[in-house]
Every structure is written in structure tokens, then in C-alpha cells.
CSV table of C-alpha atoms in Angstrom, one decimal:
chain,number,residue,atom,x,y,z
A,351,MET,CA,106.5,99.7,98.4
A,352,ALA,CA,107.9,101.2,101.7
A,353,ASP,CA,105.5,101.9,104.5
A,354,VAL,CA,104.2,105.4,104.9
A,355,ALA,CA,104.7,107.2,108.2
A,356,VAL,CA,103.4,110.5,109.7
A,357,VAL,CA,105.5,112.1,112.4
A,358,THR,CA,104.2,115.1,114.3
A,359,GLY,CA,106.5,117.6,116.0
A,360,ALA,CA,109.1,116.6,113.4
A,361,GLY,CA,110.9,119.9,113.3
A,362,SER,CA,112.9,119.4,116.4
A,363,GLY,CA,113.8,117.2,119.4
A,364,ILE,CA,112.5,113.6,119.5
A,365,GLY,CA,110.3,114.1,116.5
A,366,GLN,CA,113.2,115.1,114.3
A,367,VAL,CA,115.3,112.2,115.5
A,368,VAL,CA,112.5,109.7,115.0
A,369,ALA,CA,111.6,111.1,111.5
A,370,GLN,CA,115.2,110.9,110.3
A,371,ALA,CA,115.6,107.4,111.7
A,372,LEU,CA,112.4,106.3,109.8
A,373,LEU,CA,113.7,107.9,106.6
A,374,GLY,CA,117.0,106.1,107.1
A,375,ALA,CA,115.2,102.8,107.6
A,376,GLY,CA,113.4,103.2,104.2
A,377,TYR,CA,110.0,104.6,105.3
A,378,ARG,CA,108.3,107.3,103.3
A,379,VAL,CA,107.7,110.0,106.0
A,380,ALA,CA,105.4,113.0,106.2
A,381,LEU,CA,106.9,115.6,108.5
A,382,ALA,CA,104.3,117.7,110.4
A,383,GLY,CA,105.0,120.7,112.6
A,384,ARG,CA,104.4,124.4,112.9
A,385,ARG,CA,107.6,125.7,111.3
A,386,ALA,CA,108.2,124.9,107.7
A,387,GLU,CA,111.9,125.8,107.9
A,388,ALA,CA,112.5,123.4,110.7
A,389,LEU,CA,110.7,120.6,108.9
A,390,GLU,CA,112.8,121.3,105.8
A,391,ALA,CA,115.9,121.0,108.0
A,392,THR,CA,114.7,117.6,109.2
A,393,ALA,CA,113.9,116.5,105.6
A,394,ASP,CA,117.4,117.6,104.5
A,395,GLY,CA,116.4,117.1,100.8
A,396,HIS,CA,115.4,113.4,101.3
A,397,ALA,CA,113.3,112.2,98.3
A,398,ASP,CA,111.0,110.2,100.6
A,399,ALA,CA,110.2,113.2,102.9
A,400,LEU,CA,107.0,115.2,102.6
A,401,VAL,CA,107.0,118.5,104.5
A,402,VAL,CA,103.5,119.6,105.7
A,403,PRO,CA,103.3,122.6,108.1
A,404,THR,CA,100.6,121.7,110.5
A,405,ASP,CA,98.9,122.9,113.7
A,406,VAL,CA,97.9,119.6,115.4
A,407,GLY,CA,95.4,121.4,117.6
A,408,ASP,CA,93.4,122.6,114.5
A,409,GLU,CA,91.0,120.1,113.0
A,410,SER,CA,91.2,121.5,109.4
A,411,SER,CA,95.0,121.7,109.5
A,412,VAL,CA,95.2,118.0,110.6
A,413,ALA,CA,92.7,117.0,107.9
A,414,ALA,CA,94.9,118.8,105.3
A,415,LEU,CA,98.0,117.0,106.6
A,416,PHE,CA,96.4,113.6,106.0
A,417,ALA,CA,94.9,114.6,102.7
A,418,ALA,CA,98.3,115.6,101.5
A,419,VAL,CA,99.8,112.2,102.7
A,420,LYS,CA,97.1,110.2,100.9
A,421,GLN,CA,97.4,112.3,97.8
A,422,ARG,CA,101.2,111.7,97.7
A,423,TRP,CA,101.3,108.1,98.7
A,424,GLY,CA,97.8,106.7,98.9
A,425,ARG,CA,97.9,105.3,102.4
A,426,VAL,CA,99.0,105.7,106.0
A,427,ASP,CA,100.8,102.8,107.8
A,428,LEU,CA,102.3,104.5,110.8
A,429,LEU,CA,101.5,107.6,112.9
A,430,VAL,CA,103.9,108.8,115.5
A,431,ASN,CA,101.9,111.1,117.7
A,432,ASN,CA,104.8,113.2,119.1
A,433,ALA,CA,103.9,116.9,119.1
A,434,GLY,CA,103.7,118.4,122.5
A,435,THR,CA,104.4,121.3,124.8
A,436,PHE,CA,105.3,121.6,128.5
A,437,GLY,CA,102.6,124.2,128.9
A,438,PRO,CA,102.3,126.5,132.0
A,439,SER,CA,104.3,125.9,135.2
A,440,GLY,CA,103.1,126.6,138.7
A,441,THR,CA,100.8,125.4,141.4
A,442,PRO,CA,97.2,125.0,140.2
A,443,ASP,CA,96.1,128.4,141.5
A,444,GLU,CA,98.9,130.0,139.4
A,445,VAL,CA,98.1,128.3,136.1
A,446,ASP,CA,96.5,130.6,133.5
A,447,VAL,CA,93.4,128.9,132.1
A,448,ALA,CA,94.1,130.0,128.6
A,449,GLN,CA,97.6,128.4,128.8
A,450,TRP,CA,96.0,125.2,130.3
A,451,ARG,CA,93.6,125.0,127.3
A,452,ALA,CA,96.5,125.6,124.9
A,453,ALA,CA,98.4,122.7,126.4
A,454,VAL,CA,95.3,120.5,126.2
A,455,ASP,CA,94.8,121.5,122.6
A,456,THR,CA,98.3,120.5,121.6
A,457,ASN,CA,99.0,117.5,123.7
A,458,LEU,CA,95.7,115.8,124.0
A,459,THR,CA,93.3,117.1,121.3
A,460,GLY,CA,96.1,117.3,118.8
A,461,SER,CA,97.0,113.6,119.4
A,462,PHE,CA,93.3,112.7,119.1
A,463,LEU,CA,92.8,114.6,115.9
A,464,CYS,CA,95.8,113.0,114.3
A,465,ALA,CA,94.8,109.5,115.6
A,466,ARG,CA,91.3,110.1,114.3
A,467,GLU,CA,92.5,110.9,110.7
A,468,ALA,CA,95.1,108.1,110.8
A,469,PHE,CA,92.4,105.6,112.0
A,470,ALA,CA,90.1,106.6,109.3
A,471,ALA,CA,92.8,106.1,106.6
A,472,MET,CA,94.0,102.8,108.1
A,473,ARG,CA,90.4,101.4,108.3
A,474,ALA,CA,89.6,102.3,104.7
A,475,GLN,CA,92.8,101.4,102.9
A,476,ASP,CA,93.6,98.1,101.2
A,477,PRO,CA,95.4,96.3,102.7
A,478,GLN,CA,93.7,97.4,105.8
A,479,GLY,CA,95.4,98.4,109.1
A,480,GLY,CA,98.3,100.3,110.5
A,481,ARG,CA,100.0,101.3,113.7
A,482,ILE,CA,99.8,104.4,116.0
A,483,VAL,CA,102.6,105.2,118.5
A,484,ASN,CA,101.7,107.8,121.1
A,485,ASN,CA,104.4,109.7,123.0
A,486,GLY,CA,103.2,109.6,126.6
A,487,SER,CA,106.3,110.7,128.6
A,488,ILE,CA,107.3,109.7,132.2
A,489,SER,CA,104.6,112.3,133.1
A,490,ALA,CA,102.0,109.7,132.1
A,491,HIS,CA,103.1,107.9,135.3
A,492,VAL,CA,104.2,110.6,137.8
A,493,PRO,CA,104.2,114.4,137.8
A,494,ARG,CA,107.0,116.9,138.3
A,495,PRO,CA,106.2,119.8,140.7
A,496,GLY,CA,104.1,122.5,139.1
A,497,SER,CA,103.1,120.5,136.0
A,498,ALA,CA,99.4,120.0,136.2
A,499,ALA,CA,98.6,120.8,132.6
A,500,TYR,CA,101.4,118.6,131.1
A,501,THR,CA,100.9,115.8,133.5
A,502,ALA,CA,97.1,115.7,133.1
A,503,THR,CA,97.4,115.6,129.3
A,504,LYS,CA,100.0,112.9,129.4
A,505,HIS,CA,97.9,110.7,131.8
A,506,ALA,CA,95.1,111.2,129.3
A,507,ILE,CA,97.3,110.0,126.4
A,508,THR,CA,97.4,106.6,128.2
A,509,GLY,CA,93.6,106.4,128.1
A,510,LEU,CA,93.6,107.4,124.4
A,511,THR,CA,96.2,104.7,123.7
A,512,ARG,CA,94.1,102.0,125.4
A,513,SER,CA,90.9,103.1,123.6
A,514,LEU,CA,92.7,103.2,120.2
A,515,SER,CA,94.1,99.7,120.9
A,516,LEU,CA,90.7,98.3,121.7
A,517,ASP,CA,88.8,100.1,118.9
A,518,GLY,CA,91.4,99.2,116.3
A,519,ARG,CA,91.2,95.5,116.8
A,520,PRO,CA,88.6,94.8,114.2
A,521,PHE,CA,90.5,96.8,111.6
A,522,GLY,CA,94.1,95.6,112.1
A,523,ILE,CA,95.0,98.9,113.8
A,524,ALA,CA,97.6,98.5,116.6
A,525,CYS,CA,98.4,101.3,119.1
A,526,GLY,CA,101.2,101.5,121.6
A,527,GLN,CA,102.7,104.2,123.8
A,528,ILE,CA,106.3,105.1,124.4
A,529,ASP,CA,107.1,106.9,127.7
A,530,ILE,CA,110.3,108.8,127.7
A,531,GLY,CA,112.3,110.1,130.6
A,532,ASN,CA,115.0,112.7,130.0
A,533,ALA,CA,116.1,112.2,126.4
A,534,ALA,CA,118.6,114.9,125.6
A,535,THR,CA,116.9,117.5,123.3
A,536,ASP,CA,116.7,121.3,123.2
A,537,MET,CA,113.3,121.0,125.0
A,538,THR,CA,114.8,119.2,127.9
A,539,ALA,CA,118.2,121.0,128.1
A,540,GLY,CA,117.3,122.7,131.3
A,541,ILE,CA,116.7,119.4,133.1
A,542,ALA,CA,120.4,118.5,132.9
A,543,THR,CA,121.4,121.7,134.7
A,544,GLY,CA,118.6,122.0,137.2
A,545,ALA,CA,115.1,120.6,137.7
A,546,LYS,CA,112.8,121.1,140.6
A,547,GLN,CA,112.4,118.0,142.7
A,548,ALA,CA,109.5,116.8,144.9
A,549,ASP,CA,111.3,117.9,148.0
A,550,GLY,CA,111.7,121.5,146.7
A,551,THR,CA,115.4,121.3,145.9
A,552,VAL,CA,116.7,122.0,142.4
A,553,ARG,CA,119.1,119.4,141.0
A,554,GLY,CA,120.5,118.5,137.6
A,555,GLU,CA,119.2,115.2,136.2
A,556,PRO,CA,120.9,112.6,133.9
A,557,THR,CA,119.8,112.4,130.3
A,558,PHE,CA,120.4,110.0,127.5
A,559,ASP,CA,120.9,110.2,123.7
A,560,ALA,CA,117.6,110.7,121.9
A,561,ARG,CA,118.7,108.2,119.2
A,562,HIS,CA,117.8,105.4,121.6
A,563,VAL,CA,114.2,106.7,121.5
A,564,ALA,CA,114.3,106.4,117.7
A,565,ASP,CA,115.7,102.9,118.0
A,566,ALA,CA,112.7,102.0,120.3
A,567,VAL,CA,110.2,103.5,117.9
A,568,LEU,CA,111.7,101.7,115.0
A,569,TYR,CA,111.3,98.4,116.9
A,570,MET,CA,107.7,99.2,117.8
A,571,ALA,CA,106.9,100.2,114.2
A,572,GLY,CA,108.7,97.2,112.6
A,573,LEU,CA,106.6,94.6,114.3
A,574,PRO,CA,103.9,92.8,112.2
A,575,LEU,CA,100.4,94.0,113.0
A,576,GLU,CA,99.8,90.7,114.8
A,577,ALA,CA,102.1,91.9,117.6
A,578,ASN,CA,102.2,95.1,119.6
A,579,VAL,CA,104.3,96.9,122.2
A,580,GLN,CA,101.5,98.2,124.3
A,581,PHE,CA,103.7,100.4,126.6
A,582,LEU,CA,107.4,100.9,126.5
A,583,THR,CA,109.3,103.1,129.0
A,584,ILE,CA,112.8,104.3,128.2
A,585,THR,CA,114.7,106.5,130.7
A,586,ALA,CA,118.1,107.7,131.7
A,587,THR,CA,119.1,104.8,134.0
A,588,THR,CA,119.7,107.0,137.1
A,589,MET,CA,117.0,109.6,136.7
A,590,PRO,CA,114.8,110.2,139.7
A,591,PHE,CA,111.8,108.1,138.7
A,592,ILE,CA,112.0,104.6,140.3
A,593,GLY,CA,111.6,104.5,144.0
A,594,ARG,CA,112.0,107.8,145.9
A,595,GLY,CA,114.7,109.4,143.8
């Protein structure tokens, strides 16, 4: 039987592209996200797609997602922890605390809750094991101006990835992280026209086709559990990341 994958944030952007690539590669895929109609558009009537509207920051909603997956297919082989939000912008003194907490709930707590459920399923199932791929972002390495909430949560994802990798060893559970810089999606559309730089200027930045992210995730997911891509960074070649610009 084909492997079972869960993709969060599957209604748009990178999550949509990754979910559709997994379906095209023969996976059975649960599509999780806030908007049912967007998830249905991603599924596009595919027989191996399961649409499960989910709030990843809510413990009971995440539990219901994984219960639905296990009821439908009996196991979980892959979790792509992709759901995220940019959160509030501004210098730290300008960041609203409620918006900070909302970003943490989605980006960090949401990833933990999904990993927690996936880990439990992978540990208990027969054959045992599975793989978790976390979306870290270039912001897991370096910040953009005015991005304290997003950057802090993405740095925290790296710690979560390392902990999951270590704790998963006895149970055949692998965990890796993909850090993406400027994949072209609706969420990043503004970056191509003008993004604030560290020197205070605003300049457009290069982007790249999000299908290359999907190709990278398919490679990570397709490895045997004896091998793992711990960290993979994929960026637009000339984006201001390496060096001083």
C-alpha cells in the first residue's frame, strides 16, 4: 500500500504544491488547513486525498485530524509540518503581544502538536516508524527587519527538529527540516516587488518556482528510514542571504 502523508497548510502556497506533488507520486494524503474550500481545491477530486479542516494551534482540532487519518488509512508515514503565518511586523516595542502569541500558536505550538500526534502514531503502528519534515524557512537562520515573532518561532523549529530527531531514534522516526528562501507563492508575492532590507532600503528580491520545494520534499520523504536529510536549504540563487546581500 502507498504511504500515508499529512500536510498542514495544504490549502495554498507551498503546502498546496507539496500536497499535490505527493498525490502525484502515489501517496495517500490528508490535507489540513483552516479553509475547507481551499483544501477541496487542492484535492481536486483526487481519490487518495482526505480533506480535514484543522486549526493546528488547537490541541483538540489536531487530535481530530490524526484520528481521521488513522480511521481512514490506519497509519501515518509522513508529516509535513508546513502551516505558518508571518505574524506581526515592526520593532519589538511595536509588536502586539496578542499577535505575538497567535504567531507562536500557529508556527511553533502548531508544529509541536502535529509532531506530537504523528510521533505517537508512528511509534505505535506496525511496521513502526515514519518521517517528519518541518518547514523552517530562511528565517530559521537570519531575520528580516521587523520580524521578531516569525524569526523566533522559526529558530525554535530548528530546536524542535533536533529534539524530534533524537527522540525518534529508538522508534524508527526520522525528522528533517527544509529551509526555504523566496519560493514564489501568494504569501511571498510582496517580496518580489519590494522587501525591506537590513540597511533600511526597500528592494524587490528574486524568487523561484515552488515546485522545486515540492521536489526537495519528495526526495526527503522518499529516503528509507535508515537515511535522513537533517537540514536542507533551498533558495532563489541570488536572494540576499549569503554574505552581505
